[in-house]
Every structure is written in structure tokens, then in C-alpha cells.
Amino acid sequence: MQTQTVDIRNKVVEEDKPWKDFMRSFLRHRSAVIGSVIILFLILIAIIAPVLTPFEYSAKSNDLMQSPSANHWFGTDEMGRDIFTRVIYGARISLWVGFFAVIGSIVLGSLLGLIAGFFGGWRDAVISRIFDILLAFPGILLAIAMVTILGPGINNAMIAIAIINIPTFGRLMRSSVLRIKEEDYVLAAKAMGMKNGRILFHHILPNCWTPIMVQGTLSFATAVIEAAALGFLGLGAQPPEPEWGTMLADSRPFIQTAPWTMIFPGLAIVLTVLGFNLLGDGLRDIFDPRMKQ
Amino acid sequence: MGQSILDISTLELHFFTEKGVIKAIDGVDLKVGEGEIVGLVGESGCGKSVTSLAVMGLIPTPPGKIVGGSIRFSGQEITHWTNKQMRKIRGKDISMIFQEPMTSLNPLFTIGDQLVEAIRVHKKCSKKEAQSLSLAILEKVGIKRVGILKQYPHQLSGGMRQRVMIAMAMVLEPRLLIADEPTTALDVTIQAQILDLMRSLNREFGTSILLITHDLGVVAEMCDRIVVMYAGQVVEEADGRKLFKNPSHPYTQGLLKSIPKLDENQKRLYSIPGQVPHPLNMPQGCRFAPRCEYVMETCWNKKPDLYEIEQEHLSRCWLHQGKEAIENGKGDADTT
Amino acid sequence: MLAYTVRRLFMLIPVLVGMSIITFGIVHMIPGDPAQTIAGEKATPQRVEEIRKELGLDEPLYIQYGSYAKGLLQGDLGKSMTTKRPIGEEIGPFLAATAELVFAAMFIAVFFGVNLGILSSWRQNSWFDYSAMMIALIGVSIPVFWLGLMEQWLFAQTLDWLPSNGRLDPRIQMEPITYFYVIDTILYGDTEVLWDAVKHLILPAVALATVPMAIIARITRSSMLEVMRSDYIRTARAKGLSEFWVVYKHTLKNASIPVLTVIGLQLGTLLGGAVLTETIFSWPGVGRYLYTAIGERDYTVVQSGILIVATIFVIINLIVDLIYAWIDPRIQYGKK
Amino acid sequence: GGKEGGIKKDTGNSLIYGRGADSKKLDPIQVTDGESLQVTQMIYDTLVQYKDENTEVQPGLAEKWENSADGKVWTFHLRKNVKFHDGTPFNADAVVFNFERWMDKNHPQHKGGEFTYYPDMFGGYKGDSTHVINKVSKVDDHTVKFELNRPLGPFLANIAMPPFAIGSPEAIKKDPEKFNENPVGTGPYKFVEWKKNDTITLEKNPDYWVKGLPKTDKLIFKSIPDNTARFNALKSGDIDLMNGMNPTDAPQVEKDSKLQLFKQQGMNVAYLSFNMKKKPFDNPKVRQAISYAVNKEGIIKNFYAGLAEPAINPYPSFMMGYNKDVKEYEFNLDKAKQLLKEAGFEKGLKLKLHAPQDPRPYLPNGKKVAEFLKEDFKKIGIDAEIVTAEWKTYQDQVKSGQHELALYGWNGDNGDPDNFLYVLLDKNNAREKDASNISYYMSEEVHKLLVEAQSTVDQKKREELYKKAQEIIKKDAPWVPLVHATVPVAGKKELKGFFPHPTSGYKLYKVSR
Amino acid sequence: MQTQPSPLLKVQELVKTFPIHGGIFSRKVGEVRAVDQVSFDVFPGETLGLVGESGCGKSTTGRSILRLYEPTSGEIEFEGKSLLKLSQEEMRRTRRDLQMVFQDPFASLNPRQKIADILEEPLIVHGIGNAKERKEQVLELLRVVGLDKHHASRYPHQFSGGQRQRIGIARALSVKPKLIVADEPVSALDVSIQSQVLNLMEDLQEQFGLTYIFIAHDLSVVKHISDRVGVMYLGRMVELTHRDELYQNPLHPYTQALLSAVPIPNPEVNRERILLQGDVPSPADPPKGCAFHPRCPYVMDVCKKERPEFVDKGNGHFVACHLIS
Ligand SMILES: Nc1ncnc2c1ncn2[C@@H]1O[C@H](COP(=O)(O)OP(=O)(O)OP(=O)(O)O)[C@@H](O)[C@H]1O
Ligand SMILES: Nc1ncnc2c1ncn2[C@@H]1O[C@H](COP(=O)(O)OP(=O)(O)OP(=O)(O)O)[C@@H](O)[C@H]1O
Ligand SMILES: [Mg+2]
Ligand SMILES: [Mg+2]
């Protein structure tokens, strides 16, 4: 039967569109799915925080240091504020800080890495040395020093975290660019008569961003911890913002008399960081070419 | 052909992956006689390496699993041997060399370490003895450098590394040597050296060789018998001369017509239309049907068998099988 | 090897110069005045001004940097502005305290991390693997200060098993020899005090060890898995080596390189990053020393202290690189 | 076994004092911070010393003293048979040597660092025009004469200050640089060991000139920076006594059968300063309005665990010239609102509220107090943005007037009202940088009163002047005085002989179990 | 050949070295002479094959011609004008006439671009046509290389190797070049696919009057497709002549050995094999004199000292060997 012949001959294995392909492997990846569920959950909570709780995060009351109850799920602190409320509002701060700190370091780091990798020469030498130097500093001390200069506050903590993470992204970007610069399709683009700018933006950059995205997700996790650490040292969010690290520091005196004041903000940090680590891990596996057949 | 040292029959091996079951080997029949050099040719991905790894018991499990057929080594059924049993014959009775001489040697150990280790796994002897044995075999494969035992793989050229691999495989004088594309990564002049070396080892020790390659020229020069694979199946098997003179499977024919030849001037090359089927989406009947010039109705539905078209010349094609066989539909459509 | 080492040492120079400039700059940008600290909170403005002059703080910055750099070149790290003691001398015990803590933590992290990683890779995709990797993932997700506080709450206050602060019971006086108390007590041969020192070390070391342990476990697992897939491991198996040898001789050595990198980086990071742990456990280490110095605006201590810590960090990484070159013969001359 | 003498363990009778920071140095003249001086006080003696519980002066190394009629000559009769820890005798030469070393910048042993307290207390160094002490000379082995350039009222009180303790001339001469770490005095304890940032160990001086003292064989200072951690160490028995506790922990101490609480009357004040250079805080109505919006009782309850008195005037009531008639701005939000409206801010007001991050004895949790204030301010339409900074930066900011509202405070030195009012509220101290009058309160009236009080000898007259000043200050409201904090000290129940001292320098050698 | 038209491309004494860094300051401590004084002409409409063992400098030669690598010295004339004298911008525009096809069909296509974009981009860059015309041209190109129009919206990873190589060829064709440097375009392909691509290239040459420099290491492939063949060894051109002349009458000992080493898929043929000794030396440290002398069966004293000149033995048969001169 002729029809059948034609039929099967033209049958191509219908491959999916890249994003569909990605979604399929993504959904199949357990840790990526769990991670993104956690993150979406946190984002949701952060957005609808006012709906979830009848309390205001900064409103003091006379119910000082109450243990968890039906009314106050996570108990109250020494000013009678509802800890559950503070924890869920805290998600806003942590996500905000993590996001902008990471975006900041991605933008600056990638830009420097791109210049170093693409142009090479003295620019590379200078930028790479700067990365070496920044990396050699003990990160948290550098952040402390910077926040001391800029003054405490969530935005300054964010800037400090962004700065200490610059070399991570810078190096990553540089090595990606160096690798991709040697790829045949970049050479092909050059042979095609394309200008540097176009090669950079159409051919090199789009192929560099997967490792950056993976690292970005993982750095989000560390940024949340770093922000909490600065908060814990009193260099983070300004009162009465319910930042988790600051809450931990504030409730340290009550660790024995009111352990819930410490347990819940801590668990919130762990959950957030875990979410991003899970997602980052998952993304890394999904994008890892070795994992692909 | 003497007594066969390796006898694979109707071997089936599947990989159970997330995307589905890959039937990497779906009917491989292959015999290697004592002292014989058998060539296994076929396109990339047709299952040559998997076949050889199955013989060595080195298929990664999971995802791979032998689901049918048998492998016999000098009369013994080794298909379902445990790792521990296999270990006894690996390196001693059956040796293997791989395609990539660059990555097949551990970069962190010296040549001497790796050779001595290969010897002492199977042979009780002192380190000294093992070293002198190593030097002797290295000399045999044409490496006479002083201090070679103390050198690391990266200090050698590709050709030398492949010689070291051969030395390592040959040092215990195995009865069967499996060479998986041993020269693909090498230059022609070096390839000639290596092939020459293998041939002389075959003569000297009487080692049987299963030579896997996709280069028809290499098999033509080296092999007594040739087995052609396509998409996980053996499609044709014959004595070297017969095969080149009288290829019978349309795939073999196409293959021979499509390669440019040094010794004649062709105006235009033949080309087999289409491409190798996707491993997850194999045609139901004959796997070559979508690309075949002579495709018939039967070919789409029924799997052909290996059919002896003349003495010691097998082919898996409905063209050569009698009408009667077609009607009986000996090979049922694979409906799984 | 020597040339390589020397080259790497030379490459440190610009980094160190850069670091000294940056620390100097940062320290001088911090608002607040060391003269004020030295004079005391209630001193008159005139007094503060006088002290400022004595410390040379009224000079332009480049001159201040010049004399600082000149001192550095002569190996003089300067004197603490508050205690007037030479920093090189003063920082020693603090460094030792931190080093003891960090080494203890690293010991725990490497021991458990590496073994967990090996077991996980060996039993890939088993429940053991899954739970070990989940625990590792949670491990990297716990902020060290929270973990430290929880440990204190549970093991020091509630259960009262272990002390929660300091390095030694204050009632014990010990003339330090190396300033590593565990070593010192062993040198003195006093097991009772040794046990006391160890007890003080446990909680902070465990808190500090958690993150690196988790990271090491993960990296060990993945690099083991990667190496196990490589061609030379297949070769080793093809020789007939037993699984144990394949894992412990061939795989582990090759897999150790990324693990070493991580260990080096973590060691360096912990050295400077132990501030939080030291604060929580009142550990008289270098992190707290510098943190206090930042609070007191003791410029010279912050400058030189950070420089020392960063130098140690760089040197540790240099050592790690040298260890690579030692493990991996391919690295020797730098690839570029 | 092992090496000889390297390790010494407790003899059983020791006292471990937990504190928030390590000593800086052990040469008393070179340090200014309380933690350092607390230790040197145990190793050294001064010529005269404070009484156990107040700042009255009693004999120390000097048994008796006289002052000449013109007040310019002081003669001290020294105690006999007193020896330094290194065995050298304490005598007039030693006193002369110490004072010479401090006052003369060219003295060969004027080394090791800044001798800050000397010029601060005695008008500068030798050769400065304002220098007070003309000459210190030996009369005989046990008599020393101080000749002053001009009379100095608090001379005796100054000499009693712990920085002016007498050290062994031999030891100082041996290595003046290292004297900082190897102190040798005549005090109740001898120096044994200093583990930096960790412990300082002292042992009993068996030859101490007061029989029966010290009470314990060893005195160990242990630094645990975090207040909570330190308190936990006390509870678990790692330390015996501690300072700098969170007032909020005080109730726990009182409940704990193994602990006792000592309350030290606070010679201090915490206040909320308005920066009167900045609008709208130049407007008294605004200041008064805010004053009405401060719930002092609430603050005391929440953050001081009741261990404080609400402040009405700038200094505590037990001090001279306290004006009991001044009525405070009570907590009354309606009045506050009303006043704000009058000032033209009925729609509300945005302001920045500065708060220090680190605990101070008078303000254990500035950040929390700020949060507390913010909530009440919100109710009268004031939106306060809290700005915190770590202590040094914070000082820098408020002392140069960068704040609008700031939480700040003061610890008195010597119990004189001048030490509060003049320092904190006189226009002379409203300097551009380094102001101690951080409100920039420029009242001429108050200035006149304070200056007059300074040069008045008659105590009654002074009291009147100060009372007057307090009235004006209340009306002008440059601050909201918040509290006078009681400083809690906690120790094990079995301790005896501990006297909380207003200067926070304790005579720990009198403590026994 | 007296009646030869003037060459399209003229390469003279082309040298390309790569520095080797090392030592304490990462200074340049040596250099790889990847291409060492190579000269040849390419005539319009012909296919010049370049063969040689791995690392002998074939790709570097190809890339240097397009100035993808900046040549160290030498002269390259294209249509009579010197390429090396052009500014970056002029060179960029000239690349329209000079195109390249790469060896690895997997690596030479940007994985994040659709086929339509890959093919359209060169047109955009060189300002050819408007959007609509370009669309049409893309479809035309796909048709020319034997692909379907619905392939346009797919990504490279959705194609097989042979199809990808077709796309690579289509991209090179898109700007209607005069010369295409094909760097091992079929080496990565399976035998059954290889002939499809070779046939396509031949068809296109005929259809568009293209000129090829065809680089390969498979002598049979080169022989099949080329008009003239150059043999390279260690950065140098050792022999260059007409295809049939070369295969029937190889003059250089290396060419002879190379030809004899190629396995022939015909068991009936029995040839005398010349087995060379040893390995190819490192281009960082090439032997003095004739680069081939350490492996040459006919080595003479002069070979160790003097570098043989690359001269025409008459009828356009160039060879560099002391035996011949
Ligand atoms: N570990 C594995 N998991 C899943 N599929 C596999 C695995 N190993 C091999 N295969 C599949 O088995 C088939 C045969 O592969 P094999 O490596 O034997 O090919 P080959 O003939 O040796 O090809 P080449 O010439 O490229 O070496 C391929 O389709 C491949 O996708
Ligand atoms: N970018 C580079 N930097 C340094 N050396 C290079 C570079 N590119 C090529 N080389 C060196 O130049 C020499 C010639 O390389 P080239 O790639 O031109 O060889 P080839 O003949 O194309 O080989 P192959 O057949 O393997 O593609 C080699 O020794 C190679 O190592
Ligand atoms: Mg294979
Ligand atoms: Mg090449």
C-alpha cells in the first residue's frame, strides 16, 4: 500500500519545543518540583500575608510572651506581637532581599565577567584580579564592614550581599564566555560578517545564562542566609520590620523562657533556603548536558 | 572455521529509560571462531558497543538488561553470570580495548601501575615480575622507551596510548580480544601501524579478535568474516570476500555504494535516503524498510529473520526468503 | 613543581596589594573615630584631637596608606590602636583558637561528608542515598547561627551535657604552648583537661561543620558518580578488578579533586566566616577579634587582621592547588 | 604527668566573674573603660578609695591626709609595711615615681599608650598652662606632698579614681611596654594569666594589707560578650557573678532559688533627645506633644522588667538639688494630639527616630524602645522611621546632630548635678561636632544658672540654682527624660559580701561564698 | 597551466603561530607553528582539497583565510585585493563572499536560535532584502538543501547530524558567497549520511558556480570531490597537484605513505604498505630541515638541515622534497 509507505517515511519523531521539553524534564525532577512548590508557597504567603492574619506585624499588645495557642499559632514575643504574623510578613523581606541581592550581583558580576571573557587582555587581567581579591576576603566580614559604612538597613544589607556575590557570577560568566567564544557557532557568526555586539548579544549571552540561572537560584538561598546573619548581628532590617534574622537576635534572651520566639523564625529561614536549594539543584541536573541522553 | 570461542545467539538487550524502553539490541547472532578475526560494522548507535559490553558483562544495570538470547564463551553460558564470576575471565580470557585511547587510561596512575595491576589481578606474581612482564609486552607492541613504566598517560601520544591499551589487553594472552573502534580516533598512518600490530598478535598468539568499526575499509583489510548491524540487529553476515563481492542486504549494498573509493573514480555517489530510525520509534517490521529501495508490503509489518542465502552467508531481508515464508509470516510484527 | 609553586606565589602579589588597598579604604570609610574610643566616651574634644594627631589620623589618606604599606613591606603589621600591642603578636592566639575550631569542624565535615558521599554514590538511588542527600540539603540550608543557638538551648541549657561557651573551664589555667588547646593538653599529658577542651569544642565545631559536611557529601557523591561513568573506570572493570578496588583505588583518587577544592574553599571561608559561631559560643577567635575591632574602629587591627586572614585563605587555596598538581600529573605546568 | 607546672586547676575557692568585654590593658592609667578598670582595681590600690557602696572617700594606701588652708598643698601619710606583688616596698618614692610618670610626657617610662585620664582630671600634662599639679615630692619614706598650682575642688575624689593606682616602679622600669600585660600592684590579688578575649586569672595576695582579704583564693574574669549567653552561663554554674544583664532576665533570677539579684541604684539617665536645630523640633509645642506621647511606665515594664524609675528631671532623685515639684508630662495621647494640632501638624508628621543597637546600662534595648515609641507615635499621627546604628557610628551621628529624634543617655561620674546638667544641656556643650548637648539646647537662661552654680561654693545656693534650671528645662522640653535605670547584677545565692557600687566598679575581693 | 584564469584566491607564504604561555610570569615561552609558509592558489569554480593528519594545520589555514584567526605573516589575495590590508569593518563586509562550513554540525549551530533565525541572520547583517523577501529566501534555501519548510521553526537539537550539516551549508549559501571553506564537513557524519552531503555540495557547486576549499582527513572523500588536492604535514604544504596525478603519481614520501595506509573496502586488492615509524612531532617543536625527515624512509643528510622548497615539478604538480629536486 503506497499510502502507508509515504505515511511512515515522513513520520518524524515529533520533538517538543524547547520550553515544553524543559517543562517535561522539570516536572519529572522531584527536587525541582518540591523546591518550586515551596518557593511558590512562600511567595503566595508573602503576597497574601494581610489576609492570613488578623494581626499587624508591628502592633504591640498586652499578651506578652505567650506560648503558641489557637489564637497565636506561633506564640507572641516580648512586645506581645504575634509571631506567626511576623514570620509570614518576614517572607516578604527575605524574598525581596534575596531577589534584589541576587539580581544585583548577577547584573554586575555578569557584566564584569562578560567584559573580561569577551575582550580578554588587560581588562581580563584587571577584572580577574578584582574577583580574586574579593573572593579572598572573608565574605561575612566584608559584608559587616560594608554595612557598617553604609549604615544598617535592609537595603544596605542587600547591597553588601550583592557585592560579596559579584565574583561568583563574574567568574562563572567569564568562564562561560570563554568557553562559548570558542564554539563553532560563534566562529560561524563571525565568519558570517557579524559585528561584535551582535555576536555578544545574540550568540554568546543567550547561551551563558543557564549556569547563571542555576547559580542564581543557589545564591538566592545563600543570600537569604546572609541577610539573616546580618540581621542577627543587628545590621539588617530596621525595626520594626519583621526580618527573620533580626527576630532571632531579638528573641535570643528568651530562648529558654519562650523558645518559640526562636524556633519559628529559624524554621522559616530553613524552609526558604531549602526551597531555593532544591530548585537550584534540580535546575542544575536538568541543564546538565551529561544528564541528557 | 574452527570451534567457536564466542557464540552469541538471538541476543536481546533493552535499556529501560525514563522516556521509554530502548531496544538497543534486538536479535544479534554472532560467532567468533578460534583464531578468527571477525568484523562488526554498522552506523553509529546501531548497538555495536552495547553488544561487546554485553559480552564483557559491563552493561550498566540499571538501565540496561539482557532480556533474551544467550552468550556463550568457549562453550560456557555466561549470559547471567554474576559480576564476581565475570571478573575471573575479564582481562584474562576476554580482553577489551576501547575507542578513545585518550580517556581509557586513568590519568592519575602511571602506565606501569596500570599494567602491573592488570597482571596481578589474575596472576600471582611479585611486582618485579609483573613489571618485567609489562616491559616485555610493551616492547612487543612497539614501545621501547626507557622509563615508560614511570610515565603518565598524558605524556604519551594517542597512538602510543592505544598501544599501551593493547599491551594491557594482551599481556595475559587472552583467547578473545574485543576491540571497539580501536583506531577511529587515530590518524591513517598511525591506524595502519595499530592494525598491523593487531594482525601480528593474532598470528602470533592465535588470539581471536572481534573488531568493531564503522570503517568498511578496515574490515575489508582485516577480517575473515564480517557482520553488518543496522539499528540493533544483525542484517548480514558473510565471509569478507563474499560480502564485498556479493552484498545481499539492501543496506549493505547501499553502504558499499555510498562510500567514495580510492581505487576508482565515481561520478556520483549513491546515497541511502532518509536516516537511521530513532531508537524509541523503531519501524514495526523490517527496521530498514523506511529507507529501502526494494521495500514491499510485508516489510512494513513483519520482521524478517536471518536467512541463509548461500553457505555461510546470512541476510535479514524478505527479498531472499521464499514466498512461503512471507505468507507464513515467520517473524510476527512486534506489537509490544 | 617548584617553578609552578614559585609562579603561583608571584601571582599572589597583586592580589595581596589589592587586598591591602581595599581593606585600608574600607576601614577608613567606616564612620566613627578610633581616637574617640581610645580617649574614652567622656573625653574632651581637645583630647580626642590630640590623640588623632598622635595616631597620624590627621594626615591625608594616601600618606597614611603609604606608611602602612611601608610597614607591611618590612613585615610590620602595625600596632593595635587600642591595646598598643603589635598585631602580629596579638593575633596569634586568636588565629590559633579559630584554627582549632575550624580544623575540628573540617575534620568532622570531611570524615562524615566523604563517607556519606561515597556510600550514597555506591547505593545510588537507594533510600539511603535519598535520605542522605536530603539531610545534606537540609544541612546546607540551616543558618549556622540558628543551629548554634538551638544546640546551646538543647545540649547546654536544657540537657546540660556540654558547656556552651569558651574553650576551657575558667578554673583551669594552662600555659599555652601551641595555643591549640587540644594539642597543648596532649603535650601536657593531662587527659582530664584534654576532655574538658574537647567538650568545649564539640558544640561550636558541630555547628560550624554542618554546612561544609553537607557540601562535601554532595560533591563527593556527584564526582564519584561522574568518575564511575568514565572510560578508564570501564577499563579498570574490563581488567577484572574487584568493585572494592575500582571504587577505592581508581574512583576515589580521581573524584578527590573537586572534593579537595571544596575543602580548601570551605577551610578558607570558615576561617574568616566563623564570626557568628564565635560570637554565639564566646569563642575567643579571630572572627570575633576582628568584629570587635570593627566596632572599636581599631583601624590597624581591622586592616592587618583581614589582610592576614585573606592571605591565609589565599595560601590554603594555593596549597590545595599544589596538592592537585601532586595528585594529578597533568596539571604541573599550568594549562594555559 | 607531662610538662611541669603548665596546667593549674582550681583549688576550690575561686570566684568567677562574667562580663561583657575583655580588658584592653592592665595598666590602670592607660585605660578608660569600666571592664579594664574593674580588673586593675583588684590588682592595685589607690591612695584613697571609694566606700563600698557610694562615692565617699576613705583611706587607701594613704592612712591620713591633710590639705593646706589655701587648698594648694596636700600631704598624704602612707601606710607602712605594704609591699608590691614583686616584693619591692611601697613607699613615698613609689608614689612620686608613678605621678611623675603620668604627668611628664618626657618621662622615660611614659610609654605603652595614652595616659588619658591624667590630663582629663588634672588639666593637662606637665608644662601645660592649665596643669594643676605643680610638684609631687617625698617628705620622708612614708609621706608625700602634692603642691598644686591652684586649688582643685574634687582633687581627693580624683585621686580616688581607679586609674590613679600605684604600680611597682621596679616592674614598670623593667619593661614599661609590657607592664600592660604584667601588672604589679599592691592590691588584694596578684596577676596570674590573661587569655585574651577569654579569661583573666588573679590569685590571692597573701600579704594584702587588709587582714582577711581577699576572701577567695582566685578571682577569674571571664568575658562572654552576649548578655544572654552570659546569663545562661550563670544559670548553668559556669560563672558565679555577672554584670550587664538584660533587665528582662531579672525576674528569672528572682525566681531561681540558686541565684540572687543585686540592684544597683542608677546614677544615670536615658532620654529621648530632640534635635532643636532641625525643624519642626525647634517648636516647643511639637516637643511637648511628643513628650506626652511617651509611655514611660510601659517602657519600664517591657524593657526594664520594672528595674528603673521613670525620669522626670535630667538626673536621678537621690542627687543634690533634685526638683521634686517639677511635674512630668504624663502619658496622654489626647493632649499630645491637641498640641500637635496647635503646632500645625494635625495631619501628622514624619520623622526619623535614631536608636542605638548595642545595649547600654541605662538603655538595655534601644531598638525595642524605639519600636515601642513608634507604635504610640503612630496613634497621634506621627510616622517614625527607626534608624539604628552600631554604637560607634551612632555616637558619631548624634554627636554631630545628624538625628531628628535620638535615644541616648548618660552615666554620671561623680554624683554632682553639674556632671549631668552642664554636660548635657549647656549651650557650651552644643558643639558642631562632638556635642555632648546633642539636643542643641541653647537656652541662655539655663546657661547662666549652670555657670553660676559651677562657681558657687554654697551648697544651698547651688541647689536653688539647679532647681530653677530644672523647671526651665521641663518647660522647654529639649528631651523627654525616660528613665533612671537600676543596674541589675546577678550572682549565686551563696555569695556574700557583694556591694553594688554606683560607679560599677565592685570590690570583688570582699565577696565570699 | 598556461590557460588558467586568474586565481580567485591567492595564498602566499601564510604563517600562523599561536603563543605558548608558561614560566613564572606566564610569559610567552614558545609558539606553535600551526601553519608554516603555506602557499597555494584557488581558481574560480574548482574544489581544492586539503588533507593531512590531525593537527597539521588544515583548519588553521582555513580560518586564517577568513581572518577568523589573524595570520602572523604572509599574503592573502581575494579577487586581486589583499585581505590582510582591509580594516575590520571592510573585512566584515567582505566575508559575504567568503563563507565557511564547519566540521561539527552539533557545535556550529547556535542551540538557542530557530533554523529560520539562523538562516535569516546573515541576510539581516548584510542588509539583504526586506523582512518578507528574507522570509522567502529562507524557505528557498531550505528547499535548495533538501529540507522542508516546516523545519524553519525548529531548533537545531531537533535535527539529525546530516540535517544539521545541511543547515550549516544553507547558512553559508545564504549570502551568495563566491568561496566556501568547508572544514571537514562530513567527518562527523555516518557513512550513509556522508554521501548525501557530498552529493549536495557537488550539486550546489554546479548550480551556483561555487568555489570550494574542502578540508578533510579522509583521502577517499577528498579524492572524490576535489579537482586539485594539497597534502599538509606539520603546518606545511608538502604536495599539491591535480587529483588524479596525486593518486597515481604521488611524489612526496609522506603522500605515498598516506595513500598506502588508507584501508580500501575491497578484500581483493592487495597493496604494498608503507608503514611509517613513530608519531607526528609536535608543531611546537618541529624538526629542523624537512619536517618529515624523522619518519621518512628515504631520509638523506640534507633533509635534516635544509627545508625543501615547495616548487612546481611542471604541469602544476608542486612538491617540497629533496628527493625530487
Ligand atoms: N546507558 C544507556 N542508556 C540508554 N541507552 C543506551 C545506553 N547505552 C547505549 N544506549 C543506546 O543503545 C544504542 C546502541 O548504542 P551503542 O553505543 O552500542 O552504539 P554503537 O554502535 O557503538 O555506536 P558508535 O559507533 O557511535 O559507538 C543507542 O541507541 C544508544 O542510545
Ligand atoms: N587557538 C589555538 N591556540 C593554540 N594552538 C592552536 C589553536 N588552534 C590550533 N592550534 C594548534 O595548531 C595546530 C594546527 O591545528 P589545526 O586545528 O589547524 O589542525 P587540523 O589540521 O585542522 O587538525 P584536525 O584534523 O584535528 O582538525 C595544532 O597543533 C593545534 O594544537
Ligand atoms: Mg560504540
Ligand atoms: Mg581541524
Tab-separated table of C-alpha atoms in Angstrom, chain C residues 41-148:
chain	number	residue	atom	x	y	z
C	41	GLU	CA	33.459	58.247	75.774
C	42	LYS	CA	33.691	61.247	78.032
C	43	ALA	CA	36.974	62.719	76.899
C	44	THR	CA	37.067	66.321	75.805
C	45	PRO	CA	37.176	67.112	72.102
C	46	GLN	CA	40.665	68.537	72.516
C	47	ARG	CA	41.964	65.264	73.919
C	48	VAL	CA	40.434	63.358	71.045
C	49	GLU	CA	42.061	65.727	68.604
C	50	GLU	CA	45.437	65.255	70.251
C	51	ILE	CA	45.177	61.504	70.083
C	52	ARG	CA	44.137	61.713	66.491
C	53	LYS	CA	47.286	63.611	65.787
C	54	GLU	CA	49.418	61.149	67.683
C	55	LEU	CA	47.961	58.287	65.669
C	56	GLY	CA	48.622	60.155	62.459
C	57	LEU	CA	44.939	60.131	61.627
C	58	ASP	CA	45.061	63.783	60.605
C	59	GLU	CA	47.347	63.001	57.682
C	60	PRO	CA	45.909	62.630	54.195
C	61	LEU	CA	44.841	59.068	53.452
C	62	TYR	CA	47.498	58.345	50.858
C	63	ILE	CA	50.225	59.212	53.325
C	64	GLN	CA	48.610	57.013	55.920
C	65	TYR	CA	48.418	54.202	53.398
C	66	GLY	CA	51.999	54.835	52.402
C	67	SER	CA	53.309	54.365	55.883
C	68	TYR	CA	51.053	51.371	56.404
C	69	ALA	CA	52.298	49.777	53.194
C	70	LYS	CA	55.859	50.582	54.084
C	71	GLY	CA	55.394	48.825	57.384
C	72	LEU	CA	53.842	45.846	55.659
C	73	LEU	CA	56.776	45.570	53.301
C	74	GLN	CA	59.072	45.462	56.291
C	75	GLY	CA	56.914	42.743	57.748
C	76	ASP	CA	55.415	45.107	60.284
C	77	LEU	CA	51.683	44.704	60.608
C	78	GLY	CA	51.425	47.672	62.908
C	79	LYS	CA	50.188	48.004	66.446
C	80	SER	CA	46.675	47.822	67.678
C	81	MET	CA	45.384	51.311	68.283
C	82	THR	CA	43.542	50.272	71.404
C	83	THR	CA	45.969	47.893	73.053
C	84	LYS	CA	49.171	49.242	71.503
C	85	ARG	CA	50.423	45.727	71.093
C	86	PRO	CA	51.958	44.530	67.822
C	87	ILE	CA	49.183	42.921	65.810
C	88	GLY	CA	51.384	40.142	64.554
C	89	GLU	CA	51.856	39.074	68.131
C	90	GLU	CA	48.383	39.753	69.364
C	91	ILE	CA	46.525	37.952	66.618
C	92	GLY	CA	48.381	34.660	67.095
C	93	PRO	CA	46.294	33.156	69.884
C	94	PHE	CA	43.080	34.251	68.200
C	95	LEU	CA	44.115	32.677	64.942
C	96	ALA	CA	45.027	29.524	66.774
C	97	ALA	CA	41.674	29.461	68.524
C	98	THR	CA	39.842	29.846	65.249
C	99	ALA	CA	42.108	27.378	63.529
C	100	GLU	CA	41.465	24.799	66.214
C	101	LEU	CA	37.751	25.262	65.830
C	102	VAL	CA	37.887	25.237	62.057
C	103	PHE	CA	40.108	22.182	61.900
C	104	ALA	CA	37.876	20.325	64.301
C	105	ALA	CA	34.873	21.303	62.206
C	106	MET	CA	36.638	20.352	58.999
C	107	PHE	CA	37.638	17.042	60.456
C	108	ILE	CA	34.031	16.261	61.274
C	109	ALA	CA	32.865	17.586	57.934
C	110	VAL	CA	35.385	15.669	55.870
C	111	PHE	CA	35.043	12.436	57.769
C	112	PHE	CA	31.284	12.285	57.649
C	113	GLY	CA	30.890	14.139	54.383
C	114	VAL	CA	33.227	11.994	52.336
C	115	ASN	CA	31.938	8.722	53.689
C	116	LEU	CA	28.344	9.752	53.304
C	117	GLY	CA	29.093	10.785	49.744
C	118	ILE	CA	30.803	7.503	48.920
C	119	LEU	CA	28.047	5.411	50.409
C	120	SER	CA	25.428	7.441	48.609
C	121	SER	CA	27.137	7.093	45.272
C	122	TRP	CA	27.637	3.432	45.848
C	123	ARG	CA	23.995	2.934	46.610
C	124	GLN	CA	22.815	5.456	44.063
C	125	ASN	CA	19.056	5.967	44.120
C	126	SER	CA	18.554	3.778	47.157
C	127	TRP	CA	16.600	5.052	50.129
C	128	PHE	CA	19.915	5.549	51.879
C	129	ASP	CA	21.074	7.776	49.054
C	130	TYR	CA	17.864	9.761	49.060
C	131	SER	CA	17.779	10.325	52.784
C	132	ALA	CA	21.491	11.129	52.998
C	133	MET	CA	21.161	13.677	50.236
C	134	MET	CA	18.022	15.152	51.758
C	135	ILE	CA	19.816	15.523	55.063
C	136	ALA	CA	22.739	17.111	53.257
C	137	LEU	CA	20.412	19.521	51.543
C	138	ILE	CA	18.811	20.487	54.809
C	139	GLY	CA	22.318	20.790	56.219
C	140	VAL	CA	23.269	23.453	53.710
C	141	SER	CA	20.017	25.233	54.359
C	142	ILE	CA	20.410	25.759	58.089
C	143	PRO	CA	21.851	29.103	59.117
C	144	VAL	CA	24.824	28.360	61.317
C	145	PHE	CA	23.814	30.872	63.971
C	146	TRP	CA	20.410	29.341	64.396
C	147	LEU	CA	21.858	25.875	64.594
C	148	GLY	CA	24.357	27.089	67.178
